[in-house]
């Protein structure tokens, strides 16, 4: 049995692993640090479910936008601790308050990222903030399925490909989803876990081995509209744009991201969340540089939930078609760099610590070239 013929066809969502009746599929890391399904041929019975469940190859349920809003949570502390306007908090609060479970990406102790299951707001708060690395899902799809079978409300948040994979898995396994609410994120692409780990080691070595105690991919203390990561080391906070620069150069993204199926307004999830870039061109005096969410509702079920929690937020209805220019991954795929393979070849030959300094010079030159081009 073969699930895909090349890596561009696999987003790593784990739907194939989750549906396999013989547990013949495991997720294994490749040389770029991305997880792919590997089939144990001794256990495989060639039922073909792994191929049929793949949303990335076979298509997904395409919801149309019902409404879109600019959103800010009323509580300023909640907003400041969230990446954008805190729109995820009231809808996930509702699920938890009704004996439900919430799933989303969170940091582990070593600052790797994986999906967790939360039954309390304290656990859910670990999901706050951006995670510019692909989260490991493990057996999360099976956990979601078990919660739904127990007749509990469930909210699952993740990238659009993860949501599409979950939807296909639940559909193929004939699981009732009337109590499931899904949230997808407008995604630029998912970087390599291997590069993220090496970058953390690089930071540690730069600070003579002092331990990193906290990480923030998008630190809001310098304002919502800038992109600085921050690290707490030995009680002191340090800011950097190095990892963000690598991220936006696009070399370290998963191969399937360059062929993403979800960079459009036909979303797989009930809700879609993003930073509301370009808001000042649409709404006057709403942006205070503390974060605004673009909150897109893609189903009537989601609209009903929104009506139940809207008293916790400040919101203004917007025209979604006017939002796509400043939020490009709602209308186009992130392009693959022409010299992506050059980066990985050098990385595999010399390692991160020797590759990154010259790569950083390339980033600086690219920025200068971009500024000159725009004049």
mmCIF file with all atom_site columns, C-alpha atoms in Angstrom, residues 7 19 56 64 83 91 93 106 114 123 147 263 276 278 289 299-300 321 364:
data_model
loop_
_atom_site.group_PDB
_atom_site.id
_atom_site.type_symbol
_atom_site.label_atom_id
_atom_site.label_alt_id
_atom_site.label_comp_id
_atom_site.label_asym_id
_atom_site.label_entity_id
_atom_site.label_seq_id
_atom_site.pdbx_PDB_ins_code
_atom_site.Cartn_x
_atom_site.Cartn_y
_atom_site.Cartn_z
_atom_site.occupancy
_atom_site.B_iso_or_equiv
_atom_site.pdbx_formal_charge
_atom_site.auth_seq_id
_atom_site.auth_comp_id
_atom_site.auth_asym_id
_atom_site.auth_atom_id
_atom_site.pdbx_PDB_model_num
ATOM 1  C CA . UNK A 1 7   ? 6.131   14.406 -0.021 1.00 0.00 ? 7   UNK A CA 1
ATOM 2  C CA . UNK A 1 19  ? -7.999  5.258  10.786 1.00 0.00 ? 19  UNK A CA 1
ATOM 3  C CA . UNK A 1 56  ? -4.966  16.631 1.054  1.00 0.00 ? 56  UNK A CA 1
ATOM 4  C CA . UNK A 1 64  ? -18.545 29.151 2.596  1.00 0.00 ? 64  UNK A CA 1
ATOM 5  C CA . UNK A 1 83  ? -1.709  36.595 19.762 1.00 0.00 ? 83  UNK A CA 1
ATOM 6  C CA . UNK A 1 91  ? -15.855 30.288 22.169 1.00 0.00 ? 91  UNK A CA 1
ATOM 7  C CA . UNK A 1 93  ? -14.731 29.108 27.322 1.00 0.00 ? 93  UNK A CA 1
ATOM 8  C CA . UNK A 1 106 ? 0.926   24.150 23.110 1.00 0.00 ? 106 UNK A CA 1
ATOM 9  C CA . UNK A 1 114 ? 2.293   19.400 20.244 1.00 0.00 ? 114 UNK A CA 1
ATOM 10 C CA . UNK A 1 123 ? -5.068  24.078 30.534 1.00 0.00 ? 123 UNK A CA 1
ATOM 11 C CA . UNK A 1 147 ? -14.882 12.544 23.485 1.00 0.00 ? 147 UNK A CA 1
ATOM 12 C CA . UNK A 1 263 ? -5.525  29.146 0.915  1.00 0.00 ? 263 UNK A CA 1
ATOM 13 C CA . UNK A 1 276 ? -6.642  41.322 11.168 1.00 0.00 ? 276 UNK A CA 1
ATOM 14 C CA . UNK A 1 278 ? -5.026  45.904 7.101  1.00 0.00 ? 278 UNK A CA 1
ATOM 15 C CA . UNK A 1 289 ? -1.983  48.073 18.533 1.00 0.00 ? 289 UNK A CA 1
ATOM 16 C CA . UNK A 1 299 ? -21.246 27.506 9.334  1.00 0.00 ? 299 UNK A CA 1
ATOM 17 C CA . UNK A 1 300 ? -24.648 28.157 10.861 1.00 0.00 ? 300 UNK A CA 1
ATOM 18 C CA . UNK A 1 321 ? -13.578 40.129 0.265  1.00 0.00 ? 321 UNK A CA 1
ATOM 19 C CA . UNK A 1 364 ? 19.553  41.028 5.095  1.00 0.00 ? 364 UNK A CA 1
#
